[in-house]
Amino acid sequence: MDKKSKIIIWASAVAAVLVIFFAGAISISNGQIKRQQEVQTAKANISKEEERRIDLFKNMVDAVQSYNKYESSTQQKIVDARTKANQGKINQASQSLNAVVERYPQLKSQSNYKQAMLEFSITENRLANYRENYNDEVQSYNIYVRRFPNHQILSMMGNDTKTYEPLHYNVDNAKATNLFK
């Protein structure tokens, strides 16, 4: 082999190593970006579900309170009709009671409470799943950016790696309040 051939082989080998290195570096950088986006998406899912919980809570409390007032009014009309019946005003009592029964065939506050509790349960389960997913994504990201040679390559490329912390939720039941007063 002549000197020119050796130089071409060495130059080709160095170029191939550089191409492989840069392709690997780009792949590592893209992997970091992908995992970072997954962490951000997981966090956004938690925020969305927390907002749903707040909206649901406000709406359900309002609905249950309104229906409780309606039910209380209906029950008062029934009591008044019974009082009239006991006073001998059977005709008036019958008419009042029939109007109440026709207008309000079924009292539903108990089913509203059940529905509210079901919705809250579904939302809390979703939140637990989203939090677990977030923590999984954080762990995956943290491992990826700290692993050798990813950490070194990302540092050489000037990529800032973020430190994400897993979520820890502790519920303080002492702060619970009665909203139906």
mmCIF file of C-alpha atoms in Angstrom:
data_model
loop_
_atom_site.group_PDB
_atom_site.id
_atom_site.type_symbol
_atom_site.label_atom_id
_atom_site.label_comp_id
_atom_site.label_asym_id
_atom_site.label_seq_id
_atom_site.Cartn_x
_atom_site.Cartn_y
_atom_site.Cartn_z
ATOM 1 C CA MET A 1 0.000 0.000 0.000
ATOM 2 C CA ASP A 2 1.264 3.394 -0.786
ATOM 3 C CA LYS A 3 1.224 6.409 1.498
ATOM 4 C CA LYS A 4 -1.741 8.027 -0.248
ATOM 5 C CA SER A 5 -3.916 4.933 0.252
ATOM 6 C CA LYS A 6 -3.032 4.794 3.946
ATOM 7 C CA ILE A 7 -4.002 8.448 4.403
ATOM 8 C CA ILE A 8 -7.327 7.863 2.635
ATOM 9 C CA ILE A 9 -8.073 4.822 4.810
ATOM 10 C CA TRP A 10 -7.177 6.674 8.015
ATOM 11 C CA ALA A 11 -9.148 9.758 6.969
ATOM 12 C CA SER A 12 -12.130 7.569 6.088
ATOM 13 C CA ALA A 13 -11.883 5.759 9.423
ATOM 14 C CA VAL A 14 -11.680 9.039 11.369
ATOM 15 C CA ALA A 15 -14.598 10.449 9.370
ATOM 16 C CA ALA A 16 -16.650 7.309 10.034
ATOM 17 C CA VAL A 17 -15.908 7.501 13.765
ATOM 18 C CA LEU A 18 -16.869 11.199 13.801
ATOM 19 C CA VAL A 19 -20.104 10.499 11.904
ATOM 20 C CA ILE A 20 -20.969 7.695 14.316
ATOM 21 C CA PHE A 21 -20.116 9.925 17.293
ATOM 22 C CA PHE A 22 -22.225 12.844 16.022
ATOM 23 C CA ALA A 23 -25.112 10.550 15.095
ATOM 24 C CA GLY A 24 -24.970 9.061 18.581
ATOM 25 C CA ALA A 25 -24.809 12.532 20.152
ATOM 26 C CA ILE A 26 -27.801 13.689 18.140
ATOM 27 C CA SER A 27 -29.692 10.549 19.126
ATOM 28 C CA ILE A 28 -28.885 11.135 22.806
ATOM 29 C CA SER A 29 -29.961 14.785 22.546
ATOM 30 C CA ASN A 30 -33.211 13.793 20.851
ATOM 31 C CA GLY A 31 -33.780 11.179 23.548
ATOM 32 C CA GLN A 32 -33.401 13.852 26.206
ATOM 33 C CA ILE A 33 -35.851 16.140 24.415
ATOM 34 C CA LYS A 34 -38.376 13.297 24.034
ATOM 35 C CA ARG A 35 -38.187 12.369 27.723
ATOM 36 C CA GLN A 36 -38.390 15.994 28.772
ATOM 37 C CA GLN A 37 -41.553 16.398 26.718
ATOM 38 C CA GLU A 38 -43.006 13.248 28.266
ATOM 39 C CA VAL A 39 -42.400 14.681 31.750
ATOM 40 C CA GLN A 40 -44.048 17.962 30.761
ATOM 41 C CA THR A 41 -47.026 16.144 29.222
ATOM 42 C CA ALA A 42 -47.432 14.031 32.347
ATOM 43 C CA LYS A 43 -47.396 17.180 34.489
ATOM 44 C CA ALA A 44 -49.938 18.859 32.192
ATOM 45 C CA ASN A 45 -52.231 15.831 32.559
ATOM 46 C CA ILE A 46 -52.111 16.233 36.330
ATOM 47 C CA SER A 47 -52.929 19.947 36.072
ATOM 48 C CA LYS A 48 -55.809 19.241 33.695
ATOM 49 C CA GLU A 49 -57.278 16.611 36.012
ATOM 50 C CA GLU A 50 -56.841 18.839 39.069
ATOM 51 C CA GLU A 51 -58.748 21.575 37.235
ATOM 52 C CA ARG A 52 -61.454 19.035 36.375
ATOM 53 C CA ARG A 53 -61.658 18.081 40.038
ATOM 54 C CA ILE A 54 -62.073 21.711 41.099
ATOM 55 C CA ASP A 55 -64.750 22.350 38.458
ATOM 56 C CA LEU A 56 -66.530 19.116 39.280
ATOM 57 C CA PHE A 57 -66.437 19.867 42.960
ATOM 58 C CA LYS A 58 -67.905 23.361 42.539
ATOM 59 C CA ASN A 59 -70.590 22.169 40.126
ATOM 60 C CA MET A 60 -71.596 19.180 42.204
ATOM 61 C CA VAL A 61 -71.752 21.170 45.440
ATOM 62 C CA ASP A 62 -73.964 23.758 43.728
ATOM 63 C CA ALA A 63 -76.196 21.087 42.208
ATOM 64 C CA VAL A 64 -76.571 19.168 45.455
ATOM 65 C CA GLN A 65 -77.266 22.333 47.446
ATOM 66 C CA SER A 66 -79.880 23.469 44.910
ATOM 67 C CA TYR A 67 -81.555 20.099 44.892
ATOM 68 C CA ASN A 68 -81.522 19.966 48.683
ATOM 69 C CA LYS A 69 -83.369 23.299 48.760
ATOM 70 C CA TYR A 70 -85.864 22.028 46.200
ATOM 71 C CA GLU A 71 -86.350 18.809 48.130
ATOM 72 C CA SER A 72 -86.778 20.692 51.400
ATOM 73 C CA SER A 73 -89.417 22.917 49.780
ATOM 74 C CA THR A 74 -91.212 19.847 48.435
ATOM 75 C CA GLN A 75 -91.165 18.155 51.804
ATOM 76 C CA GLN A 76 -92.528 21.317 53.431
ATOM 77 C CA LYS A 77 -95.435 21.302 50.976
ATOM 78 C CA ILE A 78 -96.180 17.694 51.920
ATOM 79 C CA VAL A 79 -96.092 18.574 55.629
ATOM 80 C CA ASP A 80 -98.440 21.510 55.002
ATOM 81 C CA ALA A 81 -100.824 19.222 53.089
ATOM 82 C CA ARG A 82 -100.830 16.760 56.000
ATOM 83 C CA THR A 83 -101.521 19.576 58.437
ATOM 84 C CA LYS A 84 -104.500 20.696 56.346
ATOM 85 C CA ALA A 85 -105.732 17.111 56.239
ATOM 86 C CA ASN A 86 -105.497 16.845 60.018
ATOM 87 C CA GLN A 87 -107.484 20.081 60.331
ATOM 88 C CA GLY A 88 -110.259 18.578 58.244
ATOM 89 C CA LYS A 89 -109.421 20.429 55.041
ATOM 90 C CA ILE A 90 -109.108 17.190 53.064
ATOM 91 C CA ASN A 91 -109.986 18.720 49.702
ATOM 92 C CA GLN A 92 -107.311 21.425 49.942
ATOM 93 C CA ALA A 93 -104.768 18.922 51.264
ATOM 94 C CA SER A 94 -105.491 16.500 48.435
ATOM 95 C CA GLN A 95 -105.143 19.212 45.815
ATOM 96 C CA SER A 96 -101.860 20.463 47.331
ATOM 97 C CA LEU A 97 -100.462 16.968 47.596
ATOM 98 C CA ASN A 98 -101.489 16.062 44.038
ATOM 99 C CA ALA A 99 -99.802 19.228 42.734
ATOM 100 C CA VAL A 100 -96.617 18.340 44.580
ATOM 101 C CA VAL A 101 -96.649 14.735 43.351
ATOM 102 C CA GLU A 102 -97.355 15.755 39.755
ATOM 103 C CA ARG A 103 -94.690 18.443 39.758
ATOM 104 C CA TYR A 104 -92.068 16.495 41.699
ATOM 105 C CA PRO A 105 -92.560 12.789 41.097
ATOM 106 C CA GLN A 106 -89.192 11.744 42.484
ATOM 107 C CA LEU A 107 -86.836 13.232 45.059
ATOM 108 C CA LYS A 108 -83.252 12.764 43.893
ATOM 109 C CA SER A 109 -80.767 14.316 46.304
ATOM 110 C CA GLN A 110 -79.538 10.919 47.478
ATOM 111 C CA SER A 111 -78.743 9.879 43.909
ATOM 112 C CA ASN A 112 -77.019 13.263 43.379
ATOM 113 C CA TYR A 113 -74.800 12.553 46.362
ATOM 114 C CA LYS A 114 -74.007 9.116 44.966
ATOM 115 C CA GLN A 115 -73.229 10.573 41.549
ATOM 116 C CA ALA A 116 -70.994 13.242 43.101
ATOM 117 C CA MET A 117 -69.079 10.626 45.051
ATOM 118 C CA LEU A 118 -68.686 8.473 41.927
ATOM 119 C CA GLU A 119 -67.345 11.411 39.915
ATOM 120 C CA PHE A 120 -64.940 12.355 42.696
ATOM 121 C CA SER A 121 -63.756 8.755 42.931
ATOM 122 C CA ILE A 122 -63.155 8.586 39.172
ATOM 123 C CA THR A 123 -61.271 11.888 39.250
ATOM 124 C CA GLU A 124 -59.118 10.851 42.204
ATOM 125 C CA ASN A 125 -58.277 7.561 40.473
ATOM 126 C CA ARG A 126 -57.282 9.446 37.333
ATOM 127 C CA LEU A 127 -55.143 11.812 39.385
ATOM 128 C CA ALA A 128 -53.427 8.898 41.105
ATOM 129 C CA ASN A 129 -52.696 7.324 37.713
ATOM 130 C CA TYR A 130 -51.419 10.603 36.255
ATOM 131 C CA ARG A 131 -49.194 11.175 39.301
ATOM 132 C CA GLU A 132 -47.803 7.670 39.029
ATOM 133 C CA ASN A 133 -47.153 8.209 35.315
ATOM 134 C CA TYR A 134 -45.462 11.538 36.063
ATOM 135 C CA ASN A 135 -43.194 9.922 38.636
ATOM 136 C CA ASP A 136 -42.344 7.150 36.150
ATOM 137 C CA GLU A 137 -41.499 9.727 33.466
ATOM 138 C CA VAL A 138 -39.373 11.733 35.920
ATOM 139 C CA GLN A 139 -37.475 8.614 36.901
ATOM 140 C CA SER A 140 -36.956 7.649 33.239
ATOM 141 C CA TYR A 141 -35.692 11.155 32.385
ATOM 142 C CA ASN A 142 -33.396 11.391 35.404
ATOM 143 C CA ILE A 143 -31.846 7.990 34.677
ATOM 144 C CA TYR A 144 -31.420 8.802 30.989
ATOM 145 C CA VAL A 145 -29.611 12.124 31.474
ATOM 146 C CA ARG A 146 -27.360 10.780 34.248
ATOM 147 C CA ARG A 147 -26.353 7.574 32.468
ATOM 148 C CA PHE A 148 -22.904 7.213 30.935
ATOM 149 C CA PRO A 149 -22.131 8.415 28.234
ATOM 150 C CA ASN A 150 -25.366 10.425 27.907
ATOM 151 C CA HIS A 151 -24.433 12.810 30.705
ATOM 152 C CA GLN A 152 -21.001 13.519 29.239
ATOM 153 C CA ILE A 153 -22.258 13.962 25.699
ATOM 154 C CA LEU A 154 -25.138 16.227 26.760
ATOM 155 C CA SER A 155 -22.694 18.319 28.809
ATOM 156 C CA MET A 156 -20.275 18.606 25.868
ATOM 157 C CA MET A 157 -23.144 19.686 23.615
ATOM 158 C CA GLY A 158 -24.160 22.354 26.106
ATOM 159 C CA ASN A 159 -27.602 20.848 26.760
ATOM 160 C CA ASP A 160 -28.984 21.824 30.116
ATOM 161 C CA THR A 161 -30.445 18.874 31.908
ATOM 162 C CA LYS A 162 -33.261 19.614 34.287
ATOM 163 C CA THR A 163 -33.673 17.961 37.616
ATOM 164 C CA TYR A 164 -37.220 16.761 38.096
ATOM 165 C CA GLU A 165 -38.435 15.629 41.474
ATOM 166 C CA PRO A 166 -41.101 12.948 41.917
ATOM 167 C CA LEU A 167 -44.413 14.071 43.377
ATOM 168 C CA HIS A 168 -45.307 13.155 46.925
ATOM 169 C CA TYR A 169 -48.865 13.800 48.055
ATOM 170 C CA ASN A 170 -49.956 13.690 51.647
ATOM 171 C CA VAL A 171 -53.562 14.495 52.446
ATOM 172 C CA ASP A 172 -54.272 16.451 55.613
ATOM 173 C CA ASN A 173 -57.799 15.438 56.580
ATOM 174 C CA ALA A 174 -57.732 17.888 59.490
ATOM 175 C CA LYS A 175 -58.290 20.685 56.966
ATOM 176 C CA ALA A 176 -61.485 19.148 55.594
ATOM 177 C CA THR A 177 -64.543 21.369 55.942
ATOM 178 C CA ASN A 178 -68.260 20.834 55.702
ATOM 179 C CA LEU A 179 -69.348 22.700 52.584
ATOM 180 C CA PHE A 180 -73.026 21.800 52.967
ATOM 181 C CA LYS A 181 -73.723 24.052 55.971
#
